[in-house]
């Protein structure tokens, strides 16, 4: 049921015998390492380790999402292979990957999943803006300025003290800043907590730092684009941008464009489910998550899989309504979410039955997931007629458990579980609801 239970643990160096294998590609680089100008050719390089011979080494690049062009690489010594990508026009985005074939016909690529994620840079003859940092047409959302030094002015859109609860290994917290309303015009900044405590919503600041689109030392919010550096408050500047009006469809269909943006939803939505640490909003066609990570419990508190308390007073459950919500968009544990900043960010309505008592399901039900097929997020609905110890697990076609969505005691009621299978490959999967009185399994299809 769980193949991760057993593994082989070599104890001594002699327990592993290393033989030959395909080319190992490491330490990709480029020159200039910062933002190139339109007059600059760009030398890209990578270190290639192998005991075999290398038959071909190619870098493939495309400009502004056009067709790929291949350039042969040359061995410059010390296992370093390089090629020159010719200069491009101002504002061009260049995406590329390395492709090696050894004398045993084995292929190695960097990035290894280059169909999903590419290396990139942007050509600029002026100072980078937040839009330059954020805008990408790559499916992975990798910033074309990843690793570059930047300086820009922007407005803080959330009190910095709210971003001190979760820090990276260096003790830095986060604050969002924006240069304008609309998609692509905001970014998260990682800086020291003492600076954050003195930052307030609306402050006009100068940000100096390095763009980091894979900050692995910030596990909870790893998949966001950050500028890691310093924030200095200016005495005067632009007025803060207005929140960007969006729908759940906007966020679900193009989440990357709204990362760090202050968004406002006024069309209303139903609470489809209260999850482990957030709730799912549903407008009947699209869903998105609402989270309480940056506000105290007196504003919003999610009670595990049961209910959510707003303003320390009102307890809402699945079926209640969110009339409007304003907040910042963020990646959290690989899911897109809106985070609140204060109590005024949300308006809601408790929906009662005619008798004022919520109905309890008559039977155990495990419904078909929706959408199905899905890519990569789906919702699993089930109903409990009584309190019970519940597990909901997902298995692959071989019977190996790949996810455990619920494992604990739950009250009677209707529940929706939102599952992100982005880390899994396409194929058939099975999800199973188990209680002491009931077990049912259904099939679903992940298509990427």
mmCIF file of C-alpha atoms in Angstrom, residues 112-412:
data_model
loop_
_atom_site.group_PDB
_atom_site.id
_atom_site.type_symbol
_atom_site.label_atom_id
_atom_site.label_comp_id
_atom_site.label_asym_id
_atom_site.label_seq_id
_atom_site.Cartn_x
_atom_site.Cartn_y
_atom_site.Cartn_z
ATOM 1 C CA UNK A 112 15.575 17.857 -17.324
ATOM 2 C CA UNK A 113 11.865 18.583 -17.883
ATOM 3 C CA UNK A 114 12.503 21.198 -20.543
ATOM 4 C CA UNK A 115 9.016 20.711 -22.008
ATOM 5 C CA UNK A 116 7.663 22.205 -18.765
ATOM 6 C CA UNK A 117 10.447 24.506 -17.579
ATOM 7 C CA UNK A 118 13.072 26.517 -19.469
ATOM 8 C CA UNK A 119 15.970 28.774 -18.548
ATOM 9 C CA UNK A 120 15.308 32.378 -19.541
ATOM 10 C CA UNK A 121 16.557 35.961 -19.656
ATOM 11 C CA UNK A 122 15.093 39.284 -20.772
ATOM 12 C CA UNK A 123 16.878 41.901 -22.881
ATOM 13 C CA UNK A 124 16.494 45.432 -21.497
ATOM 14 C CA UNK A 125 18.040 48.774 -22.411
ATOM 15 C CA UNK A 126 16.441 50.416 -19.349
ATOM 16 C CA UNK A 127 16.158 49.659 -15.623
ATOM 17 C CA UNK A 128 14.018 46.584 -14.840
ATOM 18 C CA UNK A 129 10.481 47.075 -13.535
ATOM 19 C CA UNK A 130 8.270 44.730 -11.527
ATOM 20 C CA UNK A 131 6.507 43.854 -14.776
ATOM 21 C CA UNK A 132 9.866 42.789 -16.259
ATOM 22 C CA UNK A 133 10.500 40.602 -13.214
ATOM 23 C CA UNK A 134 7.114 38.919 -13.300
ATOM 24 C CA UNK A 135 5.973 38.644 -16.901
ATOM 25 C CA UNK A 136 6.547 35.256 -18.497
ATOM 26 C CA UNK A 137 4.904 33.094 -21.114
ATOM 27 C CA UNK A 138 6.670 29.957 -19.824
ATOM 28 C CA UNK A 139 4.369 27.339 -18.384
ATOM 29 C CA UNK A 140 6.522 27.108 -15.245
ATOM 30 C CA UNK A 141 6.222 30.825 -14.564
ATOM 31 C CA UNK A 142 10.016 31.130 -14.152
ATOM 32 C CA UNK A 143 11.065 34.771 -14.055
ATOM 33 C CA UNK A 144 13.296 35.814 -16.981
ATOM 34 C CA UNK A 145 15.215 37.929 -14.459
ATOM 35 C CA UNK A 146 15.920 35.033 -12.080
ATOM 36 C CA UNK A 147 19.324 35.636 -10.465
ATOM 37 C CA UNK A 148 19.563 39.270 -11.625
ATOM 38 C CA UNK A 149 20.229 42.355 -9.491
ATOM 39 C CA UNK A 150 17.375 44.880 -9.595
ATOM 40 C CA UNK A 151 16.434 48.263 -8.122
ATOM 41 C CA UNK A 152 12.924 49.723 -8.371
ATOM 42 C CA UNK A 153 10.331 51.846 -6.544
ATOM 43 C CA UNK A 154 6.892 50.572 -5.519
ATOM 44 C CA UNK A 155 4.159 50.808 -2.899
ATOM 45 C CA UNK A 156 3.824 48.367 -0.005
ATOM 46 C CA UNK A 157 0.392 46.707 -0.155
ATOM 47 C CA UNK A 158 0.272 45.004 3.268
ATOM 48 C CA UNK A 159 1.562 45.930 6.716
ATOM 49 C CA UNK A 160 5.022 44.383 6.940
ATOM 50 C CA UNK A 161 4.413 43.079 10.464
ATOM 51 C CA UNK A 162 1.963 40.517 9.009
ATOM 52 C CA UNK A 163 4.799 38.944 7.032
ATOM 53 C CA UNK A 164 7.038 38.167 10.004
ATOM 54 C CA UNK A 165 5.268 34.983 11.166
ATOM 55 C CA UNK A 166 6.865 32.761 8.493
ATOM 56 C CA UNK A 167 10.570 33.246 7.833
ATOM 57 C CA UNK A 168 13.240 31.575 5.725
ATOM 58 C CA UNK A 169 16.458 30.050 7.092
ATOM 59 C CA UNK A 170 18.032 33.506 7.316
ATOM 60 C CA UNK A 171 15.146 34.888 9.373
ATOM 61 C CA UNK A 172 13.672 36.979 6.552
ATOM 62 C CA UNK A 173 9.942 37.528 6.136
ATOM 63 C CA UNK A 174 7.856 38.792 3.226
ATOM 64 C CA UNK A 175 5.906 41.809 2.104
ATOM 65 C CA UNK A 176 4.146 42.412 -1.245
ATOM 66 C CA UNK A 177 4.873 45.560 -3.252
ATOM 67 C CA UNK A 178 3.145 46.863 -6.385
ATOM 68 C CA UNK A 179 3.938 49.472 -9.034
ATOM 69 C CA UNK A 180 0.459 49.580 -10.615
ATOM 70 C CA UNK A 181 -2.889 47.803 -10.713
ATOM 71 C CA UNK A 182 -3.363 44.830 -12.981
ATOM 72 C CA UNK A 183 -1.630 41.513 -13.627
ATOM 73 C CA UNK A 184 2.196 41.146 -13.481
ATOM 74 C CA UNK A 185 2.644 44.451 -11.575
ATOM 75 C CA UNK A 186 3.386 43.141 -8.060
ATOM 76 C CA UNK A 187 6.079 41.008 -6.451
ATOM 77 C CA UNK A 188 6.941 39.573 -3.041
ATOM 78 C CA UNK A 189 10.019 40.951 -1.263
ATOM 79 C CA UNK A 190 12.041 38.945 1.254
ATOM 80 C CA UNK A 191 13.810 41.108 3.819
ATOM 81 C CA UNK A 192 14.730 41.179 7.508
ATOM 82 C CA UNK A 193 11.920 41.206 10.056
ATOM 83 C CA UNK A 194 13.096 44.431 11.751
ATOM 84 C CA UNK A 195 12.575 46.278 8.465
ATOM 85 C CA UNK A 196 9.204 44.593 7.953
ATOM 86 C CA UNK A 197 7.890 45.736 11.317
ATOM 87 C CA UNK A 198 8.387 49.378 10.234
ATOM 88 C CA UNK A 199 6.637 48.999 6.870
ATOM 89 C CA UNK A 200 2.963 49.909 6.480
ATOM 90 C CA UNK A 201 0.419 49.507 3.722
ATOM 91 C CA UNK A 202 0.781 52.431 1.304
ATOM 92 C CA UNK A 203 4.453 53.210 2.037
ATOM 93 C CA UNK A 204 6.463 54.189 -1.036
ATOM 94 C CA UNK A 205 9.786 52.332 -0.992
ATOM 95 C CA UNK A 206 12.946 51.553 -2.931
ATOM 96 C CA UNK A 207 13.687 47.838 -3.250
ATOM 97 C CA UNK A 208 17.224 46.638 -3.948
ATOM 98 C CA UNK A 209 17.992 42.955 -4.291
ATOM 99 C CA UNK A 210 18.296 39.772 -6.331
ATOM 100 C CA UNK A 211 15.400 38.080 -8.118
ATOM 101 C CA UNK A 212 14.931 34.530 -6.800
ATOM 102 C CA UNK A 213 12.291 32.340 -8.415
ATOM 103 C CA UNK A 214 13.237 29.159 -6.552
ATOM 104 C CA UNK A 215 13.866 30.150 -2.954
ATOM 105 C CA UNK A 216 14.195 26.635 -1.535
ATOM 106 C CA UNK A 217 14.968 27.969 1.950
ATOM 107 C CA UNK A 218 11.392 29.215 2.238
ATOM 108 C CA UNK A 219 9.567 25.906 1.975
ATOM 109 C CA UNK A 220 6.015 27.075 2.719
ATOM 110 C CA UNK A 221 5.980 29.741 0.020
ATOM 111 C CA UNK A 222 8.801 28.363 -2.159
ATOM 112 C CA UNK A 223 7.131 28.730 -5.564
ATOM 113 C CA UNK A 224 6.698 32.507 -5.507
ATOM 114 C CA UNK A 225 8.906 34.997 -7.343
ATOM 115 C CA UNK A 226 10.887 37.042 -4.809
ATOM 116 C CA UNK A 227 13.267 39.932 -4.681
ATOM 117 C CA UNK A 228 15.630 39.140 -1.816
ATOM 118 C CA UNK A 229 17.270 42.273 -0.425
ATOM 119 C CA UNK A 230 16.625 45.582 1.291
ATOM 120 C CA UNK A 231 13.641 47.938 1.483
ATOM 121 C CA UNK A 232 14.110 51.665 2.151
ATOM 122 C CA UNK A 233 11.159 53.993 2.754
ATOM 123 C CA UNK A 234 10.976 57.153 0.621
ATOM 124 C CA UNK A 235 9.521 60.381 1.986
ATOM 125 C CA UNK A 236 7.109 60.826 -0.904
ATOM 126 C CA UNK A 237 6.019 59.028 -4.029
ATOM 127 C CA UNK A 238 3.108 57.571 -5.957
ATOM 128 C CA UNK A 239 -0.270 56.810 -4.418
ATOM 129 C CA UNK A 240 -0.859 53.077 -3.785
ATOM 130 C CA UNK A 241 -2.490 51.299 -6.751
ATOM 131 C CA UNK A 242 -6.135 50.282 -6.455
ATOM 132 C CA UNK A 243 -6.997 46.579 -6.006
ATOM 133 C CA UNK A 244 -7.382 44.694 -9.278
ATOM 134 C CA UNK A 245 -10.927 43.467 -9.958
ATOM 135 C CA UNK A 246 -10.866 39.753 -10.850
ATOM 136 C CA UNK A 247 -13.119 36.724 -11.003
ATOM 137 C CA UNK A 248 -12.364 33.222 -9.768
ATOM 138 C CA UNK A 249 -12.013 32.270 -13.439
ATOM 139 C CA UNK A 250 -9.229 34.856 -13.877
ATOM 140 C CA UNK A 251 -7.300 33.409 -10.947
ATOM 141 C CA UNK A 252 -7.845 29.765 -11.820
ATOM 142 C CA UNK A 253 -7.042 30.181 -15.521
ATOM 143 C CA UNK A 254 -3.942 32.415 -15.223
ATOM 144 C CA UNK A 255 -2.835 32.409 -11.617
ATOM 145 C CA UNK A 256 0.809 33.275 -12.361
ATOM 146 C CA UNK A 257 -0.206 36.703 -13.709
ATOM 147 C CA UNK A 258 -1.701 37.694 -10.332
ATOM 148 C CA UNK A 259 1.101 36.494 -8.051
ATOM 149 C CA UNK A 260 1.614 39.160 -5.365
ATOM 150 C CA UNK A 261 -1.214 41.317 -6.774
ATOM 151 C CA UNK A 262 -3.898 42.815 -4.530
ATOM 152 C CA UNK A 263 -7.122 41.448 -6.004
ATOM 153 C CA UNK A 264 -10.776 42.166 -5.326
ATOM 154 C CA UNK A 265 -13.630 39.726 -5.990
ATOM 155 C CA UNK A 266 -17.122 41.218 -5.821
ATOM 156 C CA UNK A 267 -19.137 38.638 -7.784
ATOM 157 C CA UNK A 268 -19.585 36.471 -4.703
ATOM 158 C CA UNK A 269 -18.902 32.782 -4.135
ATOM 159 C CA UNK A 270 -19.985 29.905 -1.938
ATOM 160 C CA UNK A 271 -17.756 28.218 0.605
ATOM 161 C CA UNK A 272 -17.460 24.830 -1.085
ATOM 162 C CA UNK A 273 -15.386 23.310 1.715
ATOM 163 C CA UNK A 274 -13.326 24.062 4.794
ATOM 164 C CA UNK A 275 -10.010 22.305 4.303
ATOM 165 C CA UNK A 276 -7.020 21.518 6.504
ATOM 166 C CA UNK A 277 -5.756 25.110 6.687
ATOM 167 C CA UNK A 278 -7.842 27.129 4.194
ATOM 168 C CA UNK A 279 -11.261 27.249 2.565
ATOM 169 C CA UNK A 280 -12.379 26.732 -1.030
ATOM 170 C CA UNK A 281 -14.444 29.439 -2.729
ATOM 171 C CA UNK A 282 -16.687 28.270 -5.602
ATOM 172 C CA UNK A 283 -18.670 30.468 -8.007
ATOM 173 C CA UNK A 284 -20.377 27.506 -9.660
ATOM 174 C CA UNK A 285 -17.776 27.091 -12.382
ATOM 175 C CA UNK A 286 -14.394 27.903 -10.825
ATOM 176 C CA UNK A 287 -12.702 27.511 -7.451
ATOM 177 C CA UNK A 288 -9.894 29.245 -5.554
ATOM 178 C CA UNK A 289 -8.532 29.086 -2.017
ATOM 179 C CA UNK A 290 -8.764 31.669 0.776
ATOM 180 C CA UNK A 291 -6.150 31.486 3.524
ATOM 181 C CA UNK A 292 -5.562 32.895 7.027
ATOM 182 C CA UNK A 293 -1.751 32.681 7.198
ATOM 183 C CA UNK A 294 -1.084 36.424 7.539
ATOM 184 C CA UNK A 295 -3.840 37.505 9.920
ATOM 185 C CA UNK A 296 -4.456 36.783 13.624
ATOM 186 C CA UNK A 297 -7.120 34.307 14.687
ATOM 187 C CA UNK A 298 -9.331 37.244 15.682
ATOM 188 C CA UNK A 299 -9.708 38.017 11.948
ATOM 189 C CA UNK A 300 -9.873 34.502 10.462
ATOM 190 C CA UNK A 301 -9.316 31.077 12.002
ATOM 191 C CA UNK A 302 -9.667 27.838 10.056
ATOM 192 C CA UNK A 303 -10.723 24.855 12.163
ATOM 193 C CA UNK A 304 -9.403 21.696 10.518
ATOM 194 C CA UNK A 305 -11.953 20.325 8.005
ATOM 195 C CA UNK A 306 -14.842 21.729 10.044
ATOM 196 C CA UNK A 307 -15.525 25.483 10.012
ATOM 197 C CA UNK A 308 -13.940 28.921 9.784
ATOM 198 C CA UNK A 309 -14.422 31.742 12.294
ATOM 199 C CA UNK A 310 -14.367 35.363 11.087
ATOM 200 C CA UNK A 311 -13.845 38.375 13.354
ATOM 201 C CA UNK A 312 -13.816 36.086 16.395
ATOM 202 C CA UNK A 313 -17.630 35.885 16.205
ATOM 203 C CA UNK A 314 -19.171 34.354 13.101
ATOM 204 C CA UNK A 315 -18.686 30.643 12.413
ATOM 205 C CA UNK A 316 -19.126 29.704 8.735
ATOM 206 C CA UNK A 317 -19.256 26.261 7.142
ATOM 207 C CA UNK A 318 -19.584 24.802 3.659
ATOM 208 C CA UNK A 319 -22.629 26.330 1.966
ATOM 209 C CA UNK A 320 -22.238 29.812 3.449
ATOM 210 C CA UNK A 321 -21.524 32.740 1.136
ATOM 211 C CA UNK A 322 -18.526 34.999 0.570
ATOM 212 C CA UNK A 323 -20.024 38.252 -0.770
ATOM 213 C CA UNK A 324 -16.724 39.965 -1.527
ATOM 214 C CA UNK A 325 -13.061 39.523 -0.674
ATOM 215 C CA UNK A 326 -9.901 41.601 -1.102
ATOM 216 C CA UNK A 327 -6.443 40.176 -0.527
ATOM 217 C CA UNK A 328 -3.012 39.284 -1.880
ATOM 218 C CA UNK A 329 -2.414 36.301 -4.170
ATOM 219 C CA UNK A 330 0.343 33.895 -3.121
ATOM 220 C CA UNK A 331 1.652 30.377 -3.691
ATOM 221 C CA UNK A 332 1.392 28.367 -0.478
ATOM 222 C CA UNK A 333 2.463 24.711 -0.466
ATOM 223 C CA UNK A 334 2.155 24.695 -4.299
ATOM 224 C CA UNK A 335 -1.427 26.011 -4.338
ATOM 225 C CA UNK A 336 -2.614 29.447 -5.362
ATOM 226 C CA UNK A 337 -4.435 31.300 -2.579
ATOM 227 C CA UNK A 338 -5.762 34.712 -1.572
ATOM 228 C CA UNK A 339 -4.560 35.885 1.829
ATOM 229 C CA UNK A 340 -6.460 38.422 3.919
ATOM 230 C CA UNK A 341 -4.806 41.478 5.499
ATOM 231 C CA UNK A 342 -7.539 42.716 7.854
ATOM 232 C CA UNK A 343 -11.169 42.134 8.842
ATOM 233 C CA UNK A 344 -12.410 44.742 6.344
ATOM 234 C CA UNK A 345 -11.089 42.578 3.484
ATOM 235 C CA UNK A 346 -14.072 40.239 3.584
ATOM 236 C CA UNK A 347 -17.879 40.314 3.546
ATOM 237 C CA UNK A 348 -19.903 37.123 4.057
ATOM 238 C CA UNK A 349 -23.366 35.740 4.724
ATOM 239 C CA UNK A 350 -24.376 32.760 6.848
ATOM 240 C CA UNK A 351 -26.940 30.649 5.011
ATOM 241 C CA UNK A 352 -29.433 28.848 7.236
ATOM 242 C CA UNK A 353 -32.184 26.357 6.366
ATOM 243 C CA UNK A 354 -35.865 27.207 6.929
ATOM 244 C CA UNK A 355 -35.697 25.758 10.421
ATOM 245 C CA UNK A 356 -32.407 27.506 11.158
ATOM 246 C CA UNK A 357 -30.685 24.127 11.455
ATOM 247 C CA UNK A 358 -28.333 22.737 8.833
ATOM 248 C CA UNK A 359 -29.415 19.393 7.400
ATOM 249 C CA UNK A 360 -27.376 16.275 8.046
ATOM 250 C CA UNK A 361 -26.877 13.780 5.180
ATOM 251 C CA UNK A 362 -28.941 10.595 5.390
ATOM 252 C CA UNK A 363 -26.268 8.256 4.006
ATOM 253 C CA UNK A 364 -22.576 7.834 3.394
ATOM 254 C CA UNK A 365 -21.777 9.111 -0.117
ATOM 255 C CA UNK A 366 -18.535 9.325 -2.074
ATOM 256 C CA UNK A 367 -19.271 11.365 -5.205
ATOM 257 C CA UNK A 368 -17.388 11.369 -8.503
ATOM 258 C CA UNK A 369 -14.588 13.903 -8.502
ATOM 259 C CA UNK A 370 -14.974 17.044 -10.603
ATOM 260 C CA UNK A 371 -13.662 17.981 -13.035
ATOM 261 C CA UNK A 372 -12.817 14.535 -14.414
ATOM 262 C CA UNK A 373 -10.520 14.197 -16.329
ATOM 263 C CA UNK A 374 -8.542 16.932 -14.547
ATOM 264 C CA UNK A 375 -5.238 18.836 -14.775
ATOM 265 C CA UNK A 376 -3.878 19.106 -12.146
ATOM 266 C CA UNK A 377 -6.529 20.109 -9.551
ATOM 267 C CA UNK A 378 -9.780 18.293 -8.808
ATOM 268 C CA UNK A 379 -12.394 18.276 -6.037
ATOM 269 C CA UNK A 380 -13.580 15.172 -4.178
ATOM 270 C CA UNK A 381 -16.963 15.416 -2.434
ATOM 271 C CA UNK A 382 -18.236 13.070 0.284
ATOM 272 C CA UNK A 383 -21.004 13.012 2.897
ATOM 273 C CA UNK A 384 -21.112 11.581 6.430
ATOM 274 C CA UNK A 385 -24.436 10.897 8.212
ATOM 275 C CA UNK A 386 -22.675 10.665 11.580
ATOM 276 C CA UNK A 387 -19.379 11.522 13.249
ATOM 277 C CA UNK A 388 -16.716 8.979 12.365
ATOM 278 C CA UNK A 389 -13.020 8.248 12.004
ATOM 279 C CA UNK A 390 -12.358 8.928 8.317
ATOM 280 C CA UNK A 391 -9.568 8.331 5.834
ATOM 281 C CA UNK A 392 -9.511 9.504 2.218
ATOM 282 C CA UNK A 393 -6.566 8.134 0.264
ATOM 283 C CA UNK A 394 -5.463 8.217 -3.365
ATOM 284 C CA UNK A 395 -3.781 5.263 -5.117
ATOM 285 C CA UNK A 396 -2.137 4.845 -8.511
ATOM 286 C CA UNK A 397 -2.921 2.069 -10.986
ATOM 287 C CA UNK A 398 -0.489 -0.313 -9.229
ATOM 288 C CA UNK A 399 -2.193 0.148 -5.856
ATOM 289 C CA UNK A 400 0.574 2.364 -4.432
ATOM 290 C CA UNK A 401 -0.738 5.094 -2.149
ATOM 291 C CA UNK A 402 0.226 8.500 -3.533
ATOM 292 C CA UNK A 403 -1.726 10.809 -1.207
ATOM 293 C CA UNK A 404 -3.611 10.840 2.083
ATOM 294 C CA UNK A 405 -6.141 13.660 2.083
ATOM 295 C CA UNK A 406 -7.897 12.917 5.392
ATOM 296 C CA UNK A 407 -6.996 10.820 8.409
ATOM 297 C CA UNK A 408 -8.922 11.684 11.556
ATOM 298 C CA UNK A 409 -12.255 12.182 13.286
ATOM 299 C CA UNK A 410 -14.882 14.238 11.422
ATOM 300 C CA UNK A 411 -18.370 15.452 12.254
ATOM 301 C CA UNK A 412 -21.462 14.578 10.210
#
